[in-house]
Coordinates of C-alpha atoms in Angstrom, one line a residue:
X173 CA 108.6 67.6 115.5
X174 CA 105.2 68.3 116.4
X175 CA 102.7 70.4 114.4
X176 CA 99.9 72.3 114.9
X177 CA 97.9 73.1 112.3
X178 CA 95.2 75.6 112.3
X179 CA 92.0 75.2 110.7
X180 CA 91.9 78.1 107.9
X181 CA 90.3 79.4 104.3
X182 CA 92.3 80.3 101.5
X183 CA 91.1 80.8 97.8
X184 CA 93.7 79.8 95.0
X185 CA 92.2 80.9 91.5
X186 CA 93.0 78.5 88.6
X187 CA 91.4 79.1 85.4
X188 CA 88.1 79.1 86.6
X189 CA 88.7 77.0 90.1
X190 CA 88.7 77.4 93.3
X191 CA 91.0 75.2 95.3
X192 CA 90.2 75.6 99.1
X193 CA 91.0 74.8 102.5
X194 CA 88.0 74.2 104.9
X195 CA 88.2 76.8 108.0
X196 CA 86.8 76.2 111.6
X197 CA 87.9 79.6 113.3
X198 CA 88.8 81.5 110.2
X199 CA 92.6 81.9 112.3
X200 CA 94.6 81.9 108.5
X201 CA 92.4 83.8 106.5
X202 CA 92.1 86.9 108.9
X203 CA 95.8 87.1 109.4
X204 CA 96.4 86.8 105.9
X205 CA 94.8 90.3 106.0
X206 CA 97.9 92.9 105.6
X207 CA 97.3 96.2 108.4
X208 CA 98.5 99.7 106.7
X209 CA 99.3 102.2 109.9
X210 CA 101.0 105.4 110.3
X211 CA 101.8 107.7 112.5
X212 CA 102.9 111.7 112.5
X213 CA 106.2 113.1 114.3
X214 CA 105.6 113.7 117.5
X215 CA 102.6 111.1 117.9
X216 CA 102.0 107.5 119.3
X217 CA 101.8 104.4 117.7
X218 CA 100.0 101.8 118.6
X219 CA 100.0 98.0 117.1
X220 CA 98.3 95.3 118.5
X221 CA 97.2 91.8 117.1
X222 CA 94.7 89.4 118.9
X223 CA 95.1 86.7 121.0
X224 CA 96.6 83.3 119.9
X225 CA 98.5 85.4 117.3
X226 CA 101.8 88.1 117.4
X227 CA 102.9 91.4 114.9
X228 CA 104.9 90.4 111.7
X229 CA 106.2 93.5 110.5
X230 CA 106.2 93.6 106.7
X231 CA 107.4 97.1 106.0
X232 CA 108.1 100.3 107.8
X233 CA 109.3 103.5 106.2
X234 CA 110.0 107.0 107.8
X235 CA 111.0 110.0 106.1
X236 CA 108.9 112.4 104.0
X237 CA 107.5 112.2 100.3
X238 CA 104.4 114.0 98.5
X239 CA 101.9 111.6 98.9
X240 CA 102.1 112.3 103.0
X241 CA 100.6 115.3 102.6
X242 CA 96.9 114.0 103.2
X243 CA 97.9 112.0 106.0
X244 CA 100.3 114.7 108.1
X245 CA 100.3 118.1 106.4
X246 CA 103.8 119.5 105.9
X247 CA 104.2 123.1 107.4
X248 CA 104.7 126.0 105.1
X249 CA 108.1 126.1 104.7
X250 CA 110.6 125.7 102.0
X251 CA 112.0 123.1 103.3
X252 CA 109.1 120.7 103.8
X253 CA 108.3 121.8 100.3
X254 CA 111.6 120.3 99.1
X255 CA 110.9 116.9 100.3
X256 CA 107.6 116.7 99.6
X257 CA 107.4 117.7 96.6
X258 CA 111.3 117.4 94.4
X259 CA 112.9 115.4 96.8
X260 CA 111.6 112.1 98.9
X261 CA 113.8 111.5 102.1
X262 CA 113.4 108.3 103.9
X263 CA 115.2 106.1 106.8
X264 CA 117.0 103.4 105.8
X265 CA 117.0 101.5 109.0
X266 CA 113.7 102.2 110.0
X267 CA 112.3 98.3 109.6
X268 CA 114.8 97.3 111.6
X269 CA 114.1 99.8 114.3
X270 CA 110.0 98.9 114.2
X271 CA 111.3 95.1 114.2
X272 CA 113.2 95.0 117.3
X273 CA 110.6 96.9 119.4
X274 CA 107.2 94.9 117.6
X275 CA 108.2 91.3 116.4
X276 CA 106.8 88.1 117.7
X277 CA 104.6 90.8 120.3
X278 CA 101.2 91.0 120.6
X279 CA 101.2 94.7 121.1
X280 CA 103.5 97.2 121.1
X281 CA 104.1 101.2 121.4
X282 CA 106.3 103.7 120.7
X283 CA 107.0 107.2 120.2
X284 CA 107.6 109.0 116.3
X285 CA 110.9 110.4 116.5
X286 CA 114.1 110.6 115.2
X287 CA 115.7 109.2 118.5
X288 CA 113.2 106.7 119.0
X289 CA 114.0 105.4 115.3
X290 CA 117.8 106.2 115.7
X291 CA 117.3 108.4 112.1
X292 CA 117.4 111.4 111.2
X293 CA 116.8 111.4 107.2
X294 CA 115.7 115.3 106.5
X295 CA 116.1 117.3 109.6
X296 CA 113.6 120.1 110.4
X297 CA 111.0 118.2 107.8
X298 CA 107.6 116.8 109.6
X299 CA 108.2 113.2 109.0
X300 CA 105.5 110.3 108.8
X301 CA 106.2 106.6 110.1
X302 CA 104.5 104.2 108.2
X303 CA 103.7 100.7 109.2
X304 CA 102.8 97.7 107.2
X305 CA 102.1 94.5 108.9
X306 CA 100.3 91.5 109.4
X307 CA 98.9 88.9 112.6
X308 CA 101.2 86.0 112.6
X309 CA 99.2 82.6 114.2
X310 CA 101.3 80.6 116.8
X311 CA 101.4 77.4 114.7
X312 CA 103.3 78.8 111.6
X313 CA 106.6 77.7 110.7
X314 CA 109.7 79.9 109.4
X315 CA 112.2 78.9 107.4
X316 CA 115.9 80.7 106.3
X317 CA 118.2 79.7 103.9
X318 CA 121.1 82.2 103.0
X319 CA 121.7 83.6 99.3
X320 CA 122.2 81.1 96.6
X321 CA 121.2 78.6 99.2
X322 CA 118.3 76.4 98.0
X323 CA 114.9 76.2 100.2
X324 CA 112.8 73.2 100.6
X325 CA 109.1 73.2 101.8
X326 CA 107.1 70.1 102.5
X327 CA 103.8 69.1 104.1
X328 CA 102.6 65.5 105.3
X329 CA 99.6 64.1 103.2
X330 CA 96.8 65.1 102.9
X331 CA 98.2 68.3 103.8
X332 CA 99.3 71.3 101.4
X333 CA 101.7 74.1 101.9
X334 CA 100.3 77.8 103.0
X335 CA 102.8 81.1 102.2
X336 CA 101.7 83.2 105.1
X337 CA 105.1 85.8 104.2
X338 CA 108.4 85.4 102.3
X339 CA 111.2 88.4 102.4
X340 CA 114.5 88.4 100.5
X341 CA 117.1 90.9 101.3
X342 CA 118.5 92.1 104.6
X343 CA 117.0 94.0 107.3
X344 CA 119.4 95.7 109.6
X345 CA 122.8 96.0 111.2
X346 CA 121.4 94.0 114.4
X347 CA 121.0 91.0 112.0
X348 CA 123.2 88.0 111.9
X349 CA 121.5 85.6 109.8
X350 CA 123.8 84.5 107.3
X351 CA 126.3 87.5 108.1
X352 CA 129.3 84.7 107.6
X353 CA 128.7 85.8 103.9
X354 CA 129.0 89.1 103.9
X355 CA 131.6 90.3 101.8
X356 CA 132.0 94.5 103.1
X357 CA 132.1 95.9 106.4
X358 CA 129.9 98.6 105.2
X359 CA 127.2 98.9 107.6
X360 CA 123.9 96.9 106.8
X361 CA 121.0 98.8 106.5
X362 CA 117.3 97.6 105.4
X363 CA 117.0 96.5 101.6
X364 CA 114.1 94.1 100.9
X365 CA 112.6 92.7 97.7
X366 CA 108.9 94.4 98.0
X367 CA 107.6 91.3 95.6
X368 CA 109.3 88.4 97.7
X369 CA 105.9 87.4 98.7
X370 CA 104.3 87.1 95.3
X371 CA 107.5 85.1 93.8
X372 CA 107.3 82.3 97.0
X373 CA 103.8 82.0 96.7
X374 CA 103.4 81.3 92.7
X375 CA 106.1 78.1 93.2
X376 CA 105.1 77.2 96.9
X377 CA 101.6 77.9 97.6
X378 CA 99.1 74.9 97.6
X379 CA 101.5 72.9 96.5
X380 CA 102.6 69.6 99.0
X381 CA 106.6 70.5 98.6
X382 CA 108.5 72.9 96.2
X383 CA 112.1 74.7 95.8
X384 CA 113.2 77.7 95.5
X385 CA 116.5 79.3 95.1
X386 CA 117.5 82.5 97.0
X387 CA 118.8 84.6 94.8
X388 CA 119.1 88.3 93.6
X389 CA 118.0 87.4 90.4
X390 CA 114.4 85.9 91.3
X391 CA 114.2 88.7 94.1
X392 CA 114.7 92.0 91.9
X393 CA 118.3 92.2 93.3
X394 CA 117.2 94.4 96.3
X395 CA 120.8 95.1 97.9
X396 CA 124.3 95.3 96.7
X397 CA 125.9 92.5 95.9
X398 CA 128.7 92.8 99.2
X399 CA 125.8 92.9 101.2
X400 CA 125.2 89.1 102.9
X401 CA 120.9 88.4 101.7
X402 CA 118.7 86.3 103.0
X403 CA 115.0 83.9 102.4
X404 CA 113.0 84.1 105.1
X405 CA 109.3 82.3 104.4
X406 CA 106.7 81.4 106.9
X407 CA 104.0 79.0 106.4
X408 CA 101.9 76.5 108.0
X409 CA 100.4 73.2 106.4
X410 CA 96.5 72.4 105.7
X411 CA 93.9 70.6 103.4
X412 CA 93.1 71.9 100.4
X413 CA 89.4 71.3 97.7
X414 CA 89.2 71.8 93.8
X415 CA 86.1 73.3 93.2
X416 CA 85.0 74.3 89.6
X417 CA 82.4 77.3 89.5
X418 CA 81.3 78.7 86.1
X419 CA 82.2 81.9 84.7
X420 CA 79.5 84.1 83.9
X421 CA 80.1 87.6 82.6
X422 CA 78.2 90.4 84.0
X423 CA 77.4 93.9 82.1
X424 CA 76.5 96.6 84.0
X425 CA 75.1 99.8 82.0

């Protein structure tokens, strides 16, 4: 297999040190960067990322809850009220939706709707799409293991392992990783631990090769248990320095 690595930055804080790869187009450390977006019924969205890398969808929620308010103000109704305020409706398929018509692009567009997102969650409510992703370079690699499976990371020397994202759970009834496990024929629907990417990255990141296990217990147990989970992690490889900087402390008055 060939590889190729991108020249990045990334900052790893150890008790005072900074262990650091050296970065010639700054490719890793911008698409490290996580985009919020979101959009109001009715409106447009548009996603793009630029060139040399495509959208990795990291989250997408549509429904309604209180703290929308700011961003698309509900009408005046009772109704609206009732979401917003006592009760939080939301979409349960709506990553998968935003998945299908944005992964792996470099753009993409699409109208707020209930049809467009094949949802309906509170009907007559205004509803908000919201969009969380991030700019996925060409030269990552993705690996999947299936629950209770065992993943295994590794870079050549001198290289060291980068976490660019890491998601546990299931996203989807148009997904058939690892659905030879799945133990119900209740239909799949999006459940995803939200800290996937902080557990991966403690055992994984900067390190030359770890393991990790993939399984509801390390992951916050984000489905139910007859639902088929999965790891999914991509990374890249790159060259890592240890440099010690001195901790001052700094009062402002």
């Amino acid at each position: 297999m060939v590889i190729n690595f991108a020249f990045w930055t990334i900052l790893i804080v150890f008790c005072g040190c900074i262990r650091s790869g050296v970065a010639d187009s700054g490719l890793l450390s911008s698409s490290l960067f996580e985009f919020k977006e979101e959009g109001c019924e009715g409106a447009t969205m548009n996603i793009h990322c630029t060139a040399d890398t495509t959208i990795f969808v990291q989250s997408a929620t549509y429904g309604r809850s209180h703290d929308m308010d700011a961003h698309c103000p509900s009408s005046s109704t009772s109704t609206d009220a009732f979401y917003s305020i006592r009760r939080p409706c939301r979409s349960y398929t709506a990553l998968s939706e935003v998945m299908a018509q944005c992964q792996d692009r470099q753009s993409c567009s699409f109208h707020v709707s209930a049809a467009q997102l094949q949802a309906e969650p509170c009907p007559g409510v205004l509803k908000t799409l919201r969009i969380t992703y991030k700019c996925k370079p060409g030269s990552y690699l993705v690996e999947v293991v299936c629950e209770d499976e065992q993943m295994n990371l590794r870079c050549p020397p001198p290289y060291r392992i980068a976490i660019f994202s890491a998601q546990f759970g299931r996203t989807g009834s148009g997904t058939t990783a690892c659905f030879q496990f799945q133990r119900s024929t209740e239909p799949s629907y999006d459940c995803v631990d939200s800290y996937a990417l902080e557990t991966v990255m403690k055992v994984c990141h900067g390190r030359k090769r770890c393991s990790i296990l993939a399984q509801s217990s390390i992951f916050h147990h984000p489905c139910p248990a007859s639902l088929a989970k999965y790891l999914t992690v991509v990374y890249t490889c790159g060259t890592f320095q240890l440099k010690c900087i001195l901790k001052k402390n700094i009062v402002i008055a």
